[in-house]
PDB file of C-alpha atoms in Angstrom:
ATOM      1  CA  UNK A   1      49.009  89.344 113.162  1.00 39.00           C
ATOM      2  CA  UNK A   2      51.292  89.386 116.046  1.00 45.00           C
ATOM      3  CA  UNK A   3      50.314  90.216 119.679  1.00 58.00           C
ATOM      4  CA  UNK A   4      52.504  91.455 121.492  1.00 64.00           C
ATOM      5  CA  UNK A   5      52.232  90.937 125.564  1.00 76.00           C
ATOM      6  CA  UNK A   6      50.494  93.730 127.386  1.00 84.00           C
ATOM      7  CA  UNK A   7      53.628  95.971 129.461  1.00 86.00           C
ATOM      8  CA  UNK A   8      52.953  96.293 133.234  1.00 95.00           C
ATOM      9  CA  UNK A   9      51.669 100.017 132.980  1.00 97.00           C
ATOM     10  CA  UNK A  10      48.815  99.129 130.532  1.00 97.00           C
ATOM     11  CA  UNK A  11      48.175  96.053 132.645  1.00 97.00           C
ATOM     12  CA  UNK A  12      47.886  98.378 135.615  1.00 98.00           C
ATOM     13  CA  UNK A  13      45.847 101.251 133.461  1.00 98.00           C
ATOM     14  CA  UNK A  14      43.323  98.311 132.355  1.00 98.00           C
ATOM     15  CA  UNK A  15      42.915  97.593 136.437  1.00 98.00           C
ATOM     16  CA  UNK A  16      42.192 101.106 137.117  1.00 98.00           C
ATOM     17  CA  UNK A  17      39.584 101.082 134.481  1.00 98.00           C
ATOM     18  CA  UNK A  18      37.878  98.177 135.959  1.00 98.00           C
ATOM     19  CA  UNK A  19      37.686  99.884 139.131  1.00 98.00           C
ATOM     20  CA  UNK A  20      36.492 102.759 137.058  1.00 98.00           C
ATOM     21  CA  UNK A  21      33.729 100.488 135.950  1.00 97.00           C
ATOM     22  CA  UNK A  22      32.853  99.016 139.217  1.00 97.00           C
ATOM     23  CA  UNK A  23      32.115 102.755 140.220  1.00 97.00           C
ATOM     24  CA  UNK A  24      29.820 103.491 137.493  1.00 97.00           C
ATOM     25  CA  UNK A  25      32.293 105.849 135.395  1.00 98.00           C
ATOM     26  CA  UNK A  26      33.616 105.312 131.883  1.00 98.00           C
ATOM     27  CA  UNK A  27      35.854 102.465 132.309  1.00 98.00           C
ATOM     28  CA  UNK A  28      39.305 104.018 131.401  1.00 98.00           C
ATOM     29  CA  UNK A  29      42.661 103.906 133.262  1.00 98.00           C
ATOM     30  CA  UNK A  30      46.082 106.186 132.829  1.00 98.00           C
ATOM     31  CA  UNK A  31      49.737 105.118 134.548  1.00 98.00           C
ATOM     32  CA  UNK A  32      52.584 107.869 133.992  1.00 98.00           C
ATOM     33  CA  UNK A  33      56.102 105.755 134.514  1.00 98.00           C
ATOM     34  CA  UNK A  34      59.625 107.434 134.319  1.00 98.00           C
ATOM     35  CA  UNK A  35      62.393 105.169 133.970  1.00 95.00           C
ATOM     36  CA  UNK A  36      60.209 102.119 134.441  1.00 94.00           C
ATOM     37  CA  UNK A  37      58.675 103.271 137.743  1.00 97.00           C
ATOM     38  CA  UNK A  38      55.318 104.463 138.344  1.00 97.00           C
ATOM     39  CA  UNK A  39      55.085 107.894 139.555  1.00 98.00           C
ATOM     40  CA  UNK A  40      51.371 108.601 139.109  1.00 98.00           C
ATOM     41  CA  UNK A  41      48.158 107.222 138.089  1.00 98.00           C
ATOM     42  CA  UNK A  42      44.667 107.730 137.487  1.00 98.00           C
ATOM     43  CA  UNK A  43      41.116 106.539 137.132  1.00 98.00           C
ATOM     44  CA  UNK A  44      37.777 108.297 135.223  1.00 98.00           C
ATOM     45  CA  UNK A  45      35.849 110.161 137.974  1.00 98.00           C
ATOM     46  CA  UNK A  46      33.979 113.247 136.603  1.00 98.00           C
ATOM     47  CA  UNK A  47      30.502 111.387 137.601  1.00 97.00           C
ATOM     48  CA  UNK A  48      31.952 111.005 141.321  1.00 97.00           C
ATOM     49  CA  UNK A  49      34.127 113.810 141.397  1.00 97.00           C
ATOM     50  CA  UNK A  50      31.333 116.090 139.615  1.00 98.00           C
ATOM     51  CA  UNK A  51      34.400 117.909 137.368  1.00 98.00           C
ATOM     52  CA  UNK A  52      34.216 117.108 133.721  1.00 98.00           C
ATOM     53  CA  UNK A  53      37.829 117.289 133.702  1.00 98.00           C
ATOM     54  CA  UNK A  54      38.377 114.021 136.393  1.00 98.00           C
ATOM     55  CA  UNK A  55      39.797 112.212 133.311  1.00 98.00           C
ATOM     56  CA  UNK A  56      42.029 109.242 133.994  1.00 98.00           C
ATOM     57  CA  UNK A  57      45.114 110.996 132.228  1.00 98.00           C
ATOM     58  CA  UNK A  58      44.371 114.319 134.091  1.00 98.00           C
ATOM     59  CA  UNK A  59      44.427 112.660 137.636  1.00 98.00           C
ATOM     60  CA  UNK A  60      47.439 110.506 136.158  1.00 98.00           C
ATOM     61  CA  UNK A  61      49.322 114.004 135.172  1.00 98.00           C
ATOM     62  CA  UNK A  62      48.693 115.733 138.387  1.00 98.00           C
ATOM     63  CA  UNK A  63      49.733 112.691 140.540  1.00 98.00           C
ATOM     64  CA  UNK A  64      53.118 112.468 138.462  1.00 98.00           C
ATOM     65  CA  UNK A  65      53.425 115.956 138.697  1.00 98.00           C
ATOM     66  CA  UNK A  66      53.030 115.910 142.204  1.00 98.00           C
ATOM     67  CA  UNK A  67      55.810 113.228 143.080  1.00 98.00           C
ATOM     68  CA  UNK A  68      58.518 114.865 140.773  1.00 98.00           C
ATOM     69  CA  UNK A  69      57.507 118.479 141.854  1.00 98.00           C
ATOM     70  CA  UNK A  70      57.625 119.781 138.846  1.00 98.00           C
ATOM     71  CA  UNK A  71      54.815 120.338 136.071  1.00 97.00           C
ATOM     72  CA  UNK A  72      56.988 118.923 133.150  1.00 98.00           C
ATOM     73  CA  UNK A  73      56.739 115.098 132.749  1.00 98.00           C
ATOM     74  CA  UNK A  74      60.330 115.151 130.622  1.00 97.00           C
ATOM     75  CA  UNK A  75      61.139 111.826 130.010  1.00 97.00           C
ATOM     76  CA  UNK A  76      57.730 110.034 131.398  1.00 98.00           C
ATOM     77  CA  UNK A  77      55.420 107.624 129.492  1.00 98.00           C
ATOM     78  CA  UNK A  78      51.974 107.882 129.660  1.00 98.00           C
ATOM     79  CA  UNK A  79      49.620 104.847 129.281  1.00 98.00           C
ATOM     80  CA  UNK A  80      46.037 104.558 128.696  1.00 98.00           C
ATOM     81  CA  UNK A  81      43.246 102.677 127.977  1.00 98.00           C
ATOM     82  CA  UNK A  82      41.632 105.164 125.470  1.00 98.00           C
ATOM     83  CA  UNK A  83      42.764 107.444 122.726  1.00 98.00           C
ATOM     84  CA  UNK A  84      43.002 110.707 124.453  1.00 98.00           C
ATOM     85  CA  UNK A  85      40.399 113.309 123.767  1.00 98.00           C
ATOM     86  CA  UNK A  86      41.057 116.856 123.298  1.00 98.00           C
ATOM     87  CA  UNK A  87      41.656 118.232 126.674  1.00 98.00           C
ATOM     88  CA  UNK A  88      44.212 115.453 127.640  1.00 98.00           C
ATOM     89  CA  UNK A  89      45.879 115.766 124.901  1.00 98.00           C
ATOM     90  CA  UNK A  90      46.522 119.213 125.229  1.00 98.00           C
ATOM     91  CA  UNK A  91      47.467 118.355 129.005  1.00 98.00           C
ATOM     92  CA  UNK A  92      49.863 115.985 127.472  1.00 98.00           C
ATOM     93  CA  UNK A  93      51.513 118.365 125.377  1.00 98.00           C
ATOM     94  CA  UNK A  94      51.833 120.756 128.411  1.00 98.00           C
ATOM     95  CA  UNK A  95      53.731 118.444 130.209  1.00 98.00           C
ATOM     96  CA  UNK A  96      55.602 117.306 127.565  1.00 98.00           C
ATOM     97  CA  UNK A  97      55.046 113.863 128.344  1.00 98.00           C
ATOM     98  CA  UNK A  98      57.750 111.767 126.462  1.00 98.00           C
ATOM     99  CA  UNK A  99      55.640 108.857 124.739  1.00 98.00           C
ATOM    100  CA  UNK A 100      51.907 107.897 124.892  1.00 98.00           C
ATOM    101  CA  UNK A 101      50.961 104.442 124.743  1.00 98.00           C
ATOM    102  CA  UNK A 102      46.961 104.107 124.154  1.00 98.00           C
ATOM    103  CA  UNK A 103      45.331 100.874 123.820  1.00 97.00           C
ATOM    104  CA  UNK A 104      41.718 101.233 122.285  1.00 98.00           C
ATOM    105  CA  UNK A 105      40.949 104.207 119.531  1.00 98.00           C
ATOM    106  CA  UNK A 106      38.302 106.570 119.816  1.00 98.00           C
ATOM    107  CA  UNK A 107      36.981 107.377 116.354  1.00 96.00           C
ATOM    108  CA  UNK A 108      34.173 109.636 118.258  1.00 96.00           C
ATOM    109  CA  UNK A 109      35.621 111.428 120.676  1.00 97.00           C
ATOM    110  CA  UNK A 110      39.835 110.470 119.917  1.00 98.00           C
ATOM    111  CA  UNK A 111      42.304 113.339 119.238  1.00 98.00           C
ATOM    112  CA  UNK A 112      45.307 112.104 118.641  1.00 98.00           C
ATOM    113  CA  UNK A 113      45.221 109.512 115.612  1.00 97.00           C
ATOM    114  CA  UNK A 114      41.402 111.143 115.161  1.00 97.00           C
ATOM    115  CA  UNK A 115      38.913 114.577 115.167  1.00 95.00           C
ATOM    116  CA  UNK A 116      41.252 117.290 115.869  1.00 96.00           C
ATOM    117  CA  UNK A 117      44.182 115.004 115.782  1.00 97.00           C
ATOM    118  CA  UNK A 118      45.998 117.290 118.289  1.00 98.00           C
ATOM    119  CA  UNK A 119      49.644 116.711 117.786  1.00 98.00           C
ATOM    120  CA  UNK A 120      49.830 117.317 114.254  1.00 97.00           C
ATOM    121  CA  UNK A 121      49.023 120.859 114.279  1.00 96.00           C
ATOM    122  CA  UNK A 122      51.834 122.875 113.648  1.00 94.00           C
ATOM    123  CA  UNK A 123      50.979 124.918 116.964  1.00 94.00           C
ATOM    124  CA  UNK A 124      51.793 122.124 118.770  1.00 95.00           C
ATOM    125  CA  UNK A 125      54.435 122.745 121.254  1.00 93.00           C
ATOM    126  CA  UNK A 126      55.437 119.547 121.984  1.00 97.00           C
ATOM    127  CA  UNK A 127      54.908 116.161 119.872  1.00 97.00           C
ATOM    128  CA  UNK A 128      55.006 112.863 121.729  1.00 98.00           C
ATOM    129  CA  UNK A 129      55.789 109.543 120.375  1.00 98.00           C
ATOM    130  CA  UNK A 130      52.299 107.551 120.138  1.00 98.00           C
ATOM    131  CA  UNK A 131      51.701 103.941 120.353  1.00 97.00           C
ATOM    132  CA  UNK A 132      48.607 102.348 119.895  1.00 97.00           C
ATOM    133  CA  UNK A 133      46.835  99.057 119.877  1.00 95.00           C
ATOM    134  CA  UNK A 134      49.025  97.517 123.177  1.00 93.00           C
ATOM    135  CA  UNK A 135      45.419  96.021 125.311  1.00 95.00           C
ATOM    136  CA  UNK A 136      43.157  97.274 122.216  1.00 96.00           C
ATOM    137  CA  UNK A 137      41.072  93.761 122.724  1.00 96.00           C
ATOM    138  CA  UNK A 138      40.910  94.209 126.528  1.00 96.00           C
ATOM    139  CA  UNK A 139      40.259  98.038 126.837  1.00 97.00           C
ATOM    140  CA  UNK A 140      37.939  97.978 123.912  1.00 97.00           C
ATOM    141  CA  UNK A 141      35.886  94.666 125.737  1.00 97.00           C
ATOM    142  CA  UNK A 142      35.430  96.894 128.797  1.00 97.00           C
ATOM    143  CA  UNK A 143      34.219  99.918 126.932  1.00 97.00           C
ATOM    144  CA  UNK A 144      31.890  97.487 125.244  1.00 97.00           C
ATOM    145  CA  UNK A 145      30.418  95.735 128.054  1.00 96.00           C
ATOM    146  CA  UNK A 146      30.298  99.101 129.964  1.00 96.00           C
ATOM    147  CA  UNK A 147      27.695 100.622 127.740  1.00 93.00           C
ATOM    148  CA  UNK A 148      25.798  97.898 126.468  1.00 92.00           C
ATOM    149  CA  UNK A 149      24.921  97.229 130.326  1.00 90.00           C
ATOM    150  CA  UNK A 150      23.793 101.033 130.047  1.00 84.00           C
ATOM    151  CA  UNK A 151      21.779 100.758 127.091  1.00 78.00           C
TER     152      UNK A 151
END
């Protein structure tokens, strides 16, 4: 099998979720780049934030929003540590992020390549290209560790 280095972004997402960690939340990261450069990027925080939606790709979203002033993410990458759930990827259809990159799949609580699998519903507005598996070892290492120390 052939591993491919890890891009910048993920590299980046992967530090966020450490911090994540370090904080007590689910360790999982989110970068949104357009054109290379990072515009926004986010961390898990619903424990510290108390807001079940303080996802990493939500606060990643809303800070790329907020330096292009606009809600639509045309063009912009978003990468993560952990196939999306439901919720972001319904926020990543409504900003019609360009191309998600996700290292680690979620078989329990996933949405894009499983459960309600999101993007292939024909309601779907807005289909991004996915990637998967760039920093699976890594981000899947972290979730690991994370909740065996909680167990």
């Amino acid at each position: 099998m052939t591993r491919w280095p890890i891009p910048d972004p993920m590299r980046r997402a992967l530090e966020l979720a450490r911090e994540a960690a370090e904080d007590g939340e689910v360790p999982i990261g989110a970068v949104v780049t357009r054109y290379g450069k990072v515009i926004g990027e986010g961390r898990n925080a619903p424990r510290a934030a108390h807001d079940p939606t303080a996802h990493a790709e939500i606060a990643a979203i809303r800070a790329a929003a907020a330096t292009l002033g606009d809600e639509r993410l045309t063009g912009c990458d978003l990468h993560v540590t952990l196939e999306p759930c439901a919720m972001c990827a319904g926020a990543i259809v409504h900003a019609r992020i360009a191309r998600l990159y996700y290292a680690a799949p979620d078989p329990k609580g996933g949405a894009v390549a499983h459960g309600a699998r999101v993007f292939d519903h024909p309601q779907c507005l807005h289909r991004p290209e996915v990637y998967a598996g760039l920093g699976e070892g890594e981000a899947a290492d972290l979730l690991r560790g994370f909740f065996r120390e909680r167990r």
